[in-house]
Amino acid sequence: MTLRNDRLLRALRRQAVDCTPVWFMRQAGRYLPEYRQLREKYDFLTLSQNPELAAQITLMPLQRFELDAVILFADILLPLVGVGVDLEYTASGDGPLIRNTLRNAADVERLRVPSPEESVPFVLEAIRLARPLLDGRVPLIGFAGAPFTLASYLIEGGASRNYQRTKAFMFQERVAWRELLEKLTHLTSDYLRAQVRAGAQALQLFDSWVGCLAPSDYQDYVLPYSRQVILAARSEGVPVIHFGTGTAGLLEAMREAGGDVIGIDWRIDLDAAWQRVGPKVGIQGNLDPTALLGPWPEVQRRVQDILDRAAGRPGHIFNLGHGLLPETPLENVAALVDYVHEHTQR
Ligand code: CP3
């Protein structure tokens, strides 16, 4: 099926575009009243394990905004259930909670690496249902958590301030760490390949928490695994976005690990980041999601600053530096999408 809007895929390959493509991390989520309404009836895991509902939520943001892509409604932690983890999403919405955290080498040994068809058939089915619903309007982005970020959840059990347990495990249990990352690399590679075979047209690898690492530790303990996942994903013929937050110290190394486009947050200026990774990859980002809570003229000023720094280079994909906040006013989202399209006409 031909895509009627292929701006995102063109930008991912650094080809010429009629205007800069724009989509948002967490665009299928709690800032949408129609999503919150569904959440009153069903909890998050129920929604994500129901392919019909997940496909429907994936398309929700398109009904409101002229976005250039949709991202599959799922979560980076879903494939961990089949590994042997008790995953819960707390009712308060504070995020995921894993009770049986990894403590030692024996715990790593016990982890299974099931096939995605066995452990997350509902995600693959949601992709198969979303594609015909999209009917070629925009591409569908699939995604996975990168091995480091997944490992951090398995070890910490949830969000963390400083990733102390994860880093202590990494430094003290060096052999078990490698075994853990190898298992997660295998799991994530198979998962991303299966998503492409089900119909995902681009992929994003979320290494959300990798910015807590020193560059040399990233090189030693993380880079080889992320590189392997990205190679596996690209072997299916789709472009890959490699995203992390707080990565100003890691950009060259992340680029070395791979990705057609590097996703950055707002803690570094977009032009400075691009200079660091060089012209052979694109950049996705990088508005501070908190800025979108503010009055539109202030948002507009920051958006224009990002566009000025991107300077019409091929390979810029407009996004936030992290996910949309649940409190984000819908009218700011709509105005932002239109502003980017109107002010980047080539
Ligand atoms: O719209 C989309 O971006 C697609 C769906 C998506 C979700 N999670 C749905 C979700 C994606 C791409 C993710 C990725 C994800 N999940 C990441 C990487 C991106 C990032 O934010 O760094 C991480 C770290 C997670 C883990 C996770 N899941 C957290 C920290 C939370 C709670 C906090 C929050 O921001 O919502 C979740 C729950 C979650 N994942 C929700 C949604 C819509 C909210 C669940 C609810 O409805 O209560």
mmCIF file of C-alpha atoms and ligand atoms in Angstrom:
data_model
loop_
_atom_site.group_PDB
_atom_site.id
_atom_site.type_symbol
_atom_site.label_atom_id
_atom_site.label_comp_id
_atom_site.label_asym_id
_atom_site.label_seq_id
_atom_site.Cartn_x
_atom_site.Cartn_y
_atom_site.Cartn_z
ATOM 1 C CA MET A 1 0.000 0.000 0.000
ATOM 2 C CA THR A 2 1.406 3.407 -0.899
ATOM 3 C CA LEU A 3 1.655 5.988 1.833
ATOM 4 C CA ARG A 4 -0.167 9.221 1.200
ATOM 5 C CA ASN A 5 2.064 11.031 3.692
ATOM 6 C CA ASP A 6 5.623 9.696 3.642
ATOM 7 C CA ARG A 7 7.293 12.779 5.157
ATOM 8 C CA LEU A 8 8.478 10.874 8.202
ATOM 9 C CA LEU A 9 10.006 8.017 6.218
ATOM 10 C CA ARG A 10 11.683 10.494 3.853
ATOM 11 C CA ALA A 11 13.135 12.478 6.751
ATOM 12 C CA LEU A 12 14.342 9.266 8.394
ATOM 13 C CA ARG A 13 16.364 8.649 5.227
ATOM 14 C CA ARG A 14 17.453 12.310 5.087
ATOM 15 C CA GLN A 15 15.636 12.844 1.800
ATOM 16 C CA ALA A 16 13.978 16.127 0.785
ATOM 17 C CA VAL A 17 10.575 16.812 2.368
ATOM 18 C CA ASP A 18 7.844 19.372 1.622
ATOM 19 C CA CYS A 19 7.898 20.374 5.308
ATOM 20 C CA THR A 20 9.304 19.025 8.573
ATOM 21 C CA PRO A 21 7.488 15.944 9.902
ATOM 22 C CA VAL A 22 6.162 16.037 13.451
ATOM 23 C CA TRP A 23 4.914 13.408 15.908
ATOM 24 C CA PHE A 24 5.062 13.064 19.698
ATOM 25 C CA MET A 25 6.217 10.450 22.138
ATOM 26 C CA ARG A 26 3.191 9.539 24.320
ATOM 27 C CA GLN A 27 0.818 11.005 21.744
ATOM 28 C CA ALA A 28 -1.442 7.989 22.399
ATOM 29 C CA GLY A 29 -1.977 8.563 26.095
ATOM 30 C CA ARG A 30 -3.427 10.351 29.026
ATOM 31 C CA TYR A 31 -3.543 13.946 27.728
ATOM 32 C CA LEU A 32 -6.357 12.741 25.406
ATOM 33 C CA PRO A 33 -9.838 12.872 27.013
ATOM 34 C CA GLU A 34 -10.990 9.951 24.833
ATOM 35 C CA TYR A 35 -8.104 7.846 26.194
ATOM 36 C CA ARG A 36 -8.862 8.829 29.794
ATOM 37 C CA GLN A 37 -12.478 7.841 29.195
ATOM 38 C CA LEU A 38 -11.405 4.348 28.102
ATOM 39 C CA ARG A 39 -9.110 4.149 31.148
ATOM 40 C CA GLU A 40 -12.132 4.609 33.426
ATOM 41 C CA LYS A 41 -13.384 1.248 32.183
ATOM 42 C CA TYR A 42 -10.125 -0.672 31.671
ATOM 43 C CA ASP A 43 -6.711 -0.646 33.315
ATOM 44 C CA PHE A 44 -3.590 -0.027 31.267
ATOM 45 C CA LEU A 45 -2.560 -3.703 30.915
ATOM 46 C CA THR A 46 -6.049 -4.696 29.784
ATOM 47 C CA LEU A 47 -6.008 -1.988 27.131
ATOM 48 C CA SER A 48 -2.573 -2.940 25.855
ATOM 49 C CA GLN A 49 -3.408 -6.655 25.743
ATOM 50 C CA ASN A 50 -6.563 -6.055 23.697
ATOM 51 C CA PRO A 51 -5.522 -5.698 20.025
ATOM 52 C CA GLU A 52 -8.744 -3.980 18.896
ATOM 53 C CA LEU A 53 -8.553 -1.350 21.632
ATOM 54 C CA ALA A 54 -4.783 -0.904 21.238
ATOM 55 C CA ALA A 55 -5.179 -0.336 17.482
ATOM 56 C CA GLN A 56 -7.984 2.136 18.131
ATOM 57 C CA ILE A 57 -5.910 4.088 20.703
ATOM 58 C CA THR A 58 -2.944 4.123 18.301
ATOM 59 C CA LEU A 59 -5.062 6.089 15.811
ATOM 60 C CA MET A 60 -6.744 8.397 18.364
ATOM 61 C CA PRO A 61 -4.314 11.319 18.037
ATOM 62 C CA LEU A 62 -4.803 11.386 14.234
ATOM 63 C CA GLN A 63 -8.433 12.276 14.723
ATOM 64 C CA ARG A 64 -7.385 15.535 16.381
ATOM 65 C CA PHE A 65 -4.024 16.520 14.907
ATOM 66 C CA GLU A 66 -2.326 16.541 11.506
ATOM 67 C CA LEU A 67 0.487 14.314 12.747
ATOM 68 C CA ASP A 68 2.945 12.706 10.328
ATOM 69 C CA ALA A 69 3.098 9.336 12.107
ATOM 70 C CA VAL A 70 1.397 7.238 14.738
ATOM 71 C CA ILE A 71 3.194 5.206 17.370
ATOM 72 C CA LEU A 72 1.807 1.884 18.427
ATOM 73 C CA PHE A 73 -0.074 1.904 21.729
ATOM 74 C CA ALA A 74 1.936 -0.528 23.874
ATOM 75 C CA ASP A 75 4.672 -0.225 26.502
ATOM 76 C CA ILE A 76 8.371 -1.025 26.586
ATOM 77 C CA LEU A 77 7.814 -3.368 29.519
ATOM 78 C CA LEU A 78 5.158 -5.641 27.986
ATOM 79 C CA PRO A 79 7.682 -8.160 26.587
ATOM 80 C CA LEU A 80 9.123 -8.609 30.084
ATOM 81 C CA VAL A 81 6.004 -10.426 31.298
ATOM 82 C CA GLY A 82 6.924 -13.507 29.268
ATOM 83 C CA VAL A 83 10.458 -13.369 30.666
ATOM 84 C CA GLY A 84 9.074 -14.239 34.091
ATOM 85 C CA VAL A 85 8.400 -10.883 35.706
ATOM 86 C CA ASP A 86 5.421 -9.711 37.793
ATOM 87 C CA LEU A 87 4.554 -6.466 36.041
ATOM 88 C CA GLU A 88 1.929 -4.135 37.406
ATOM 89 C CA TYR A 89 0.821 -0.642 36.486
ATOM 90 C CA THR A 90 -0.327 1.093 39.627
ATOM 91 C CA ALA A 91 -3.788 2.637 39.562
ATOM 92 C CA SER A 92 -2.340 6.015 40.553
ATOM 93 C CA GLY A 93 -0.565 6.140 37.182
ATOM 94 C CA ASP A 94 2.853 6.529 38.812
ATOM 95 C CA GLY A 95 4.203 4.003 36.410
ATOM 96 C CA PRO A 96 5.216 0.411 36.235
ATOM 97 C CA LEU A 97 6.087 -1.727 39.227
ATOM 98 C CA ILE A 98 8.026 -4.992 39.195
ATOM 99 C CA ARG A 99 7.994 -6.839 42.530
ATOM 100 C CA ASN A 100 10.364 -9.741 41.793
ATOM 101 C CA THR A 101 13.423 -7.643 40.914
ATOM 102 C CA LEU A 102 16.740 -9.177 39.801
ATOM 103 C CA ARG A 103 19.289 -9.491 42.599
ATOM 104 C CA ASN A 104 22.004 -11.842 41.395
ATOM 105 C CA ALA A 105 23.352 -14.154 38.727
ATOM 106 C CA ALA A 106 20.899 -16.945 39.607
ATOM 107 C CA ASP A 107 17.980 -14.581 38.956
ATOM 108 C CA VAL A 108 19.429 -13.746 35.541
ATOM 109 C CA GLU A 109 19.912 -17.431 34.821
ATOM 110 C CA ARG A 110 16.204 -18.064 35.436
ATOM 111 C CA LEU A 111 15.023 -15.478 32.901
ATOM 112 C CA ARG A 112 13.411 -16.958 29.825
ATOM 113 C CA VAL A 113 13.630 -15.518 26.326
ATOM 114 C CA PRO A 114 10.302 -16.475 24.762
ATOM 115 C CA SER A 115 9.486 -15.641 21.159
ATOM 116 C CA PRO A 116 7.372 -12.490 20.639
ATOM 117 C CA GLU A 117 4.687 -14.644 19.017
ATOM 118 C CA GLU A 118 4.444 -16.538 22.289
ATOM 119 C CA SER A 119 4.781 -13.697 24.788
ATOM 120 C CA VAL A 120 3.262 -10.635 23.078
ATOM 121 C CA PRO A 121 0.943 -11.942 20.310
ATOM 122 C CA PHE A 122 -1.505 -9.135 21.189
ATOM 123 C CA VAL A 123 1.062 -6.440 20.255
ATOM 124 C CA LEU A 124 1.695 -8.032 16.864
ATOM 125 C CA GLU A 125 -2.045 -8.388 16.299
ATOM 126 C CA ALA A 126 -2.583 -4.710 17.228
ATOM 127 C CA ILE A 127 -0.088 -3.768 14.479
ATOM 128 C CA ARG A 128 -1.882 -6.004 11.978
ATOM 129 C CA LEU A 129 -5.191 -4.307 12.862
ATOM 130 C CA ALA A 130 -3.804 -0.753 12.920
ATOM 131 C CA ARG A 131 -2.342 -0.850 9.394
ATOM 132 C CA PRO A 132 -5.672 -1.248 7.515
ATOM 133 C CA LEU A 133 -7.313 1.279 9.858
ATOM 134 C CA LEU A 134 -4.564 3.745 8.921
ATOM 135 C CA ASP A 135 -5.229 3.037 5.263
ATOM 136 C CA GLY A 136 -1.910 4.594 4.210
ATOM 137 C CA ARG A 137 -2.552 7.981 5.824
ATOM 138 C CA VAL A 138 0.719 8.025 7.809
ATOM 139 C CA PRO A 139 3.345 5.436 8.775
ATOM 140 C CA LEU A 140 3.096 3.318 11.909
ATOM 141 C CA ILE A 141 6.078 3.433 14.284
ATOM 142 C CA GLY A 142 6.854 0.316 16.308
ATOM 143 C CA PHE A 143 9.185 0.431 19.305
ATOM 144 C CA ALA A 144 11.010 -1.373 22.063
ATOM 145 C CA GLY A 145 12.994 -0.552 25.161
ATOM 146 C CA ALA A 146 16.761 -0.815 24.719
ATOM 147 C CA PRO A 147 18.571 -3.511 26.730
ATOM 148 C CA PHE A 148 19.991 -1.060 29.293
ATOM 149 C CA THR A 149 16.667 0.638 30.031
ATOM 150 C CA LEU A 150 14.873 -2.721 30.278
ATOM 151 C CA ALA A 151 17.597 -4.012 32.617
ATOM 152 C CA SER A 152 17.158 -0.929 34.801
ATOM 153 C CA TYR A 153 13.464 -1.758 35.311
ATOM 154 C CA LEU A 154 14.250 -5.412 36.049
ATOM 155 C CA ILE A 155 16.802 -4.407 38.693
ATOM 156 C CA GLU A 156 15.203 -1.286 40.219
ATOM 157 C CA GLY A 157 11.593 -2.517 39.980
ATOM 158 C CA GLY A 158 10.386 0.866 38.710
ATOM 159 C CA ALA A 159 11.511 4.426 38.189
ATOM 160 C CA SER A 160 14.678 5.468 39.965
ATOM 161 C CA ARG A 161 16.400 8.693 40.894
ATOM 162 C CA ASN A 162 20.015 7.636 40.328
ATOM 163 C CA TYR A 163 19.949 4.010 39.085
ATOM 164 C CA GLN A 164 22.187 3.001 41.945
ATOM 165 C CA ARG A 165 21.115 -0.662 42.021
ATOM 166 C CA THR A 166 21.456 -0.985 38.256
ATOM 167 C CA LYS A 167 24.939 0.491 38.227
ATOM 168 C CA ALA A 168 26.039 -1.494 41.274
ATOM 169 C CA PHE A 169 24.857 -4.679 39.533
ATOM 170 C CA MET A 170 26.717 -3.653 36.375
ATOM 171 C CA PHE A 171 29.980 -2.971 38.191
ATOM 172 C CA GLN A 172 29.849 -5.850 40.697
ATOM 173 C CA GLU A 173 28.198 -8.670 38.737
ATOM 174 C CA ARG A 174 30.039 -8.188 35.491
ATOM 175 C CA VAL A 175 29.420 -11.662 34.100
ATOM 176 C CA ALA A 176 25.751 -11.713 35.086
ATOM 177 C CA TRP A 177 25.318 -8.207 33.615
ATOM 178 C CA ARG A 178 26.627 -9.434 30.257
ATOM 179 C CA GLU A 179 24.365 -12.465 30.397
ATOM 180 C CA LEU A 180 21.392 -10.233 31.239
ATOM 181 C CA LEU A 181 22.114 -7.824 28.394
ATOM 182 C CA GLU A 182 22.606 -10.698 25.974
ATOM 183 C CA LYS A 183 19.206 -12.106 26.887
ATOM 184 C CA LEU A 184 17.553 -8.688 26.547
ATOM 185 C CA THR A 185 19.333 -8.106 23.226
ATOM 186 C CA HIS A 186 17.965 -11.381 21.896
ATOM 187 C CA LEU A 187 14.466 -10.610 23.209
ATOM 188 C CA THR A 188 14.418 -7.055 21.818
ATOM 189 C CA SER A 189 15.895 -7.979 18.429
ATOM 190 C CA ASP A 190 13.262 -10.665 17.867
ATOM 191 C CA TYR A 191 10.535 -8.349 19.121
ATOM 192 C CA LEU A 192 11.438 -5.506 16.741
ATOM 193 C CA ARG A 193 11.804 -7.855 13.775
ATOM 194 C CA ALA A 194 8.386 -9.353 14.525
ATOM 195 C CA GLN A 195 6.870 -5.858 14.671
ATOM 196 C CA VAL A 196 8.177 -5.073 11.189
ATOM 197 C CA ARG A 197 6.851 -8.360 9.837
ATOM 198 C CA ALA A 198 3.468 -7.476 11.363
ATOM 199 C CA GLY A 199 3.486 -4.084 9.610
ATOM 200 C CA ALA A 200 5.534 -1.492 11.530
ATOM 201 C CA GLN A 201 7.105 0.920 9.016
ATOM 202 C CA ALA A 202 9.699 2.569 11.263
ATOM 203 C CA LEU A 203 11.089 1.715 14.699
ATOM 204 C CA GLN A 204 12.173 3.648 17.751
ATOM 205 C CA LEU A 205 14.526 2.177 20.313
ATOM 206 C CA PHE A 206 13.912 3.807 23.717
ATOM 207 C CA ASP A 207 17.011 3.961 25.885
ATOM 208 C CA SER A 208 15.257 6.448 28.126
ATOM 209 C CA TRP A 209 17.459 6.167 31.224
ATOM 210 C CA VAL A 210 20.894 5.575 29.686
ATOM 211 C CA GLY A 211 21.890 9.189 30.391
ATOM 212 C CA CYS A 212 22.786 8.153 33.961
ATOM 213 C CA LEU A 213 25.967 6.480 32.683
ATOM 214 C CA ALA A 214 29.519 7.734 32.219
ATOM 215 C CA PRO A 215 30.550 7.618 28.550
ATOM 216 C CA SER A 216 33.168 4.912 29.150
ATOM 217 C CA ASP A 217 30.653 2.718 30.967
ATOM 218 C CA TYR A 218 28.182 3.195 28.123
ATOM 219 C CA GLN A 219 30.918 2.080 25.710
ATOM 220 C CA ASP A 220 31.781 -1.041 27.708
ATOM 221 C CA TYR A 221 28.506 -2.207 29.193
ATOM 222 C CA VAL A 222 25.779 -0.998 26.808
ATOM 223 C CA LEU A 223 26.927 0.000 23.333
ATOM 224 C CA PRO A 224 27.651 -3.497 21.944
ATOM 225 C CA TYR A 225 24.153 -4.660 22.886
ATOM 226 C CA SER A 226 22.293 -1.623 21.537
ATOM 227 C CA ARG A 227 24.322 -1.915 18.347
ATOM 228 C CA GLN A 228 23.256 -5.514 17.894
ATOM 229 C CA VAL A 229 19.573 -4.659 18.419
ATOM 230 C CA ILE A 230 19.702 -1.793 15.921
ATOM 231 C CA LEU A 231 21.464 -3.965 13.326
ATOM 232 C CA ALA A 232 18.798 -6.651 13.736
ATOM 233 C CA ALA A 233 16.006 -4.079 13.410
ATOM 234 C CA ARG A 234 17.531 -2.464 10.322
ATOM 235 C CA SER A 235 18.014 -5.881 8.723
ATOM 236 C CA GLU A 236 14.233 -5.910 8.226
ATOM 237 C CA GLY A 237 14.617 -2.865 5.964
ATOM 238 C CA VAL A 238 13.054 -0.150 8.114
ATOM 239 C CA PRO A 239 14.689 2.990 9.545
ATOM 240 C CA VAL A 240 15.444 3.207 13.265
ATOM 241 C CA ILE A 241 15.307 6.152 15.673
ATOM 242 C CA HIS A 242 17.690 5.761 18.632
ATOM 243 C CA PHE A 243 16.371 7.790 21.575
ATOM 244 C CA GLY A 244 17.607 8.600 25.050
ATOM 245 C CA THR A 245 17.340 11.403 27.604
ATOM 246 C CA GLY A 246 20.171 13.250 29.310
ATOM 247 C CA THR A 247 22.529 11.923 26.640
ATOM 248 C CA ALA A 248 24.637 15.033 26.020
ATOM 249 C CA GLY A 249 27.687 13.111 27.227
ATOM 250 C CA LEU A 250 26.903 10.065 25.095
ATOM 251 C CA LEU A 251 25.929 11.363 21.666
ATOM 252 C CA GLU A 252 28.989 10.165 19.743
ATOM 253 C CA ALA A 253 28.756 6.743 21.362
ATOM 254 C CA MET A 254 25.014 6.472 20.704
ATOM 255 C CA ARG A 255 25.633 7.343 17.098
ATOM 256 C CA GLU A 256 28.283 4.628 16.965
ATOM 257 C CA ALA A 257 25.733 2.159 18.346
ATOM 258 C CA GLY A 258 23.537 3.065 15.385
ATOM 259 C CA GLY A 259 20.268 4.534 14.231
ATOM 260 C CA ASP A 260 19.238 6.515 11.175
ATOM 261 C CA VAL A 261 18.124 9.297 13.500
ATOM 262 C CA ILE A 262 19.225 10.115 17.049
ATOM 263 C CA GLY A 263 16.456 11.299 19.388
ATOM 264 C CA ILE A 264 17.564 13.941 21.920
ATOM 265 C CA ASP A 265 15.989 15.801 24.815
ATOM 266 C CA TRP A 266 16.056 19.542 25.588
ATOM 267 C CA ARG A 267 19.167 19.471 27.783
ATOM 268 C CA ILE A 268 21.284 20.102 24.694
ATOM 269 C CA ASP A 269 20.702 22.554 21.829
ATOM 270 C CA LEU A 270 19.621 20.795 18.662
ATOM 271 C CA ASP A 271 22.351 22.323 16.481
ATOM 272 C CA ALA A 272 25.062 21.431 19.018
ATOM 273 C CA ALA A 273 23.803 17.820 19.113
ATOM 274 C CA TRP A 274 23.759 17.630 15.324
ATOM 275 C CA GLN A 275 27.295 18.932 15.103
ATOM 276 C CA ARG A 276 28.366 16.174 17.484
ATOM 277 C CA VAL A 277 26.709 13.290 15.623
ATOM 278 C CA GLY A 278 27.594 14.630 12.177
ATOM 279 C CA PRO A 279 25.551 15.069 8.998
ATOM 280 C CA LYS A 280 25.122 11.370 8.193
ATOM 281 C CA VAL A 281 22.352 10.875 10.735
ATOM 282 C CA GLY A 282 19.170 12.830 11.386
ATOM 283 C CA ILE A 283 18.060 14.400 14.663
ATOM 284 C CA GLN A 284 14.677 14.053 16.352
ATOM 285 C CA GLY A 285 13.570 16.530 18.980
ATOM 286 C CA ASN A 286 13.690 18.448 21.113
ATOM 287 C CA LEU A 287 11.080 20.689 22.775
ATOM 288 C CA ASP A 288 10.845 20.463 26.566
ATOM 289 C CA PRO A 289 7.415 18.848 27.191
ATOM 290 C CA THR A 290 6.901 21.218 30.117
ATOM 291 C CA ALA A 291 7.076 24.186 27.727
ATOM 292 C CA LEU A 292 3.892 22.911 26.064
ATOM 293 C CA LEU A 293 1.963 23.573 29.284
ATOM 294 C CA GLY A 294 2.587 27.293 28.898
ATOM 295 C CA PRO A 295 0.924 30.082 26.968
ATOM 296 C CA TRP A 296 1.138 29.660 23.204
ATOM 297 C CA PRO A 297 3.361 32.707 22.420
ATOM 298 C CA GLU A 298 6.043 31.266 24.706
ATOM 299 C CA VAL A 299 5.694 27.814 23.110
ATOM 300 C CA GLN A 300 5.938 29.402 19.673
ATOM 301 C CA ARG A 301 9.164 31.193 20.572
ATOM 302 C CA ARG A 302 10.786 27.928 21.669
ATOM 303 C CA VAL A 303 9.522 25.998 18.660
ATOM 304 C CA GLN A 304 10.893 28.631 16.281
ATOM 305 C CA ASP A 305 14.241 28.474 18.060
ATOM 306 C CA ILE A 306 14.388 24.701 17.431
ATOM 307 C CA LEU A 307 13.428 25.182 13.778
ATOM 308 C CA ASP A 308 16.131 27.861 13.410
ATOM 309 C CA ARG A 309 18.709 25.468 14.849
ATOM 310 C CA ALA A 310 17.566 22.676 12.503
ATOM 311 C CA ALA A 311 17.888 25.212 9.658
ATOM 312 C CA GLY A 312 16.001 23.103 7.134
ATOM 313 C CA ARG A 313 18.632 20.355 7.132
ATOM 314 C CA PRO A 314 17.356 17.032 5.799
ATOM 315 C CA GLY A 315 16.719 14.570 8.591
ATOM 316 C CA HIS A 316 15.058 16.777 11.212
ATOM 317 C CA ILE A 317 11.989 15.210 12.786
ATOM 318 C CA PHE A 318 10.165 17.519 15.149
ATOM 319 C CA ASN A 319 9.262 15.914 18.481
ATOM 320 C CA LEU A 320 9.439 16.674 22.162
ATOM 321 C CA GLY A 321 12.528 15.796 24.166
ATOM 322 C CA HIS A 322 10.450 13.238 26.094
ATOM 323 C CA GLY A 323 6.794 12.192 26.299
ATOM 324 C CA LEU A 324 3.774 14.522 26.271
ATOM 325 C CA LEU A 325 2.668 15.295 29.833
ATOM 326 C CA PRO A 326 -0.893 14.302 30.791
ATOM 327 C CA GLU A 327 -1.690 17.957 31.650
ATOM 328 C CA THR A 328 -0.814 19.266 28.158
ATOM 329 C CA PRO A 329 -3.539 21.510 26.668
ATOM 330 C CA LEU A 330 -4.872 20.010 23.434
ATOM 331 C CA GLU A 331 -4.951 23.395 21.724
ATOM 332 C CA ASN A 332 -1.191 23.783 22.206
ATOM 333 C CA VAL A 333 -0.595 20.386 20.606
ATOM 334 C CA ALA A 334 -2.763 21.323 17.627
ATOM 335 C CA ALA A 335 -1.100 24.734 17.260
ATOM 336 C CA LEU A 336 2.360 23.166 17.483
ATOM 337 C CA VAL A 337 1.726 20.647 14.703
ATOM 338 C CA ASP A 338 0.347 23.340 12.401
ATOM 339 C CA TYR A 339 3.139 25.778 13.248
ATOM 340 C CA VAL A 340 5.876 23.270 12.363
ATOM 341 C CA HIS A 341 4.230 22.417 9.049
ATOM 342 C CA GLU A 342 3.529 26.031 8.078
ATOM 343 C CA HIS A 343 6.916 27.436 9.051
ATOM 344 C CA THR A 344 9.070 24.780 7.401
ATOM 345 C CA GLN A 345 7.578 24.804 3.877
ATOM 346 C CA ARG A 346 10.334 24.173 1.358
HETATM 347 O O1 CP3 B 1 1.903 7.200 22.802
HETATM 348 C C1 CP3 B 1 2.926 6.523 22.809
HETATM 349 O O2 CP3 B 1 4.076 6.995 22.907
HETATM 350 C C2 CP3 B 1 2.827 5.043 22.575
HETATM 351 C C3 CP3 B 1 2.754 4.218 23.690
HETATM 352 C C4 CP3 B 1 3.865 4.177 24.728
HETATM 353 C C5 CP3 B 1 3.579 3.975 26.102
HETATM 354 N N1 CP3 B 1 4.745 3.799 26.746
HETATM 355 C C6 CP3 B 1 2.218 3.940 26.661
HETATM 356 C C7 CP3 B 1 2.029 4.167 28.091
HETATM 357 C C8 CP3 B 1 5.254 4.187 24.591
HETATM 358 C C9 CP3 B 1 6.090 4.427 23.353
HETATM 359 C C10 CP3 B 1 5.804 3.939 25.870
HETATM 360 C C11 CP3 B 1 7.252 3.801 26.109
HETATM 361 C C12 CP3 B 1 7.735 3.740 27.500
HETATM 362 N N2 CP3 B 1 7.152 3.174 28.590
HETATM 363 C C13 CP3 B 1 8.989 4.243 27.891
HETATM 364 C C14 CP3 B 1 9.973 4.895 27.004
HETATM 365 C C15 CP3 B 1 9.621 6.309 26.790
HETATM 366 C C16 CP3 B 1 9.841 7.183 27.963
HETATM 367 O O3 CP3 B 1 8.862 7.720 28.479
HETATM 368 O O4 CP3 B 1 11.008 7.292 28.360
HETATM 369 C C17 CP3 B 1 9.128 3.998 29.274
HETATM 370 C C18 CP3 B 1 10.294 4.384 30.137
HETATM 371 C C19 CP3 B 1 7.959 3.309 29.707
HETATM 372 C C20 CP3 B 1 7.656 2.836 31.058
HETATM 373 C C21 CP3 B 1 6.405 3.453 31.568
HETATM 374 N N3 CP3 B 1 5.138 3.044 31.226
HETATM 375 C C22 CP3 B 1 6.264 4.518 32.486
HETATM 376 C C23 CP3 B 1 7.425 5.252 33.133
HETATM 377 C C24 CP3 B 1 4.896 4.732 32.675
HETATM 378 C C25 CP3 B 1 4.186 5.652 33.643
HETATM 379 C C26 CP3 B 1 4.432 7.052 33.550
HETATM 380 C C27 CP3 B 1 3.866 7.714 32.322
HETATM 381 O O5 CP3 B 1 4.595 8.504 31.727
HETATM 382 O O6 CP3 B 1 2.722 7.462 31.955
HETATM 383 C C28 CP3 B 1 4.216 3.831 31.836
HETATM 384 C C29 CP3 B 1 2.764 3.719 31.679
HETATM 385 C C30 CP3 B 1 2.237 4.091 30.318
HETATM 386 N N4 CP3 B 1 2.797 3.712 29.128
HETATM 387 C C31 CP3 B 1 1.058 4.814 30.064
HETATM 388 C C32 CP3 B 1 0.912 4.860 28.668
HETATM 389 C C33 CP3 B 1 -0.214 5.469 27.877
HETATM 390 C C34 CP3 B 1 0.108 5.387 31.096
HETATM 391 C C35 CP3 B 1 -0.705 4.284 31.652
HETATM 392 C C36 CP3 B 1 -2.059 4.749 32.094
HETATM 393 O O7 CP3 B 1 -2.945 4.873 31.235
HETATM 394 O O8 CP3 B 1 -2.214 4.935 33.300
#
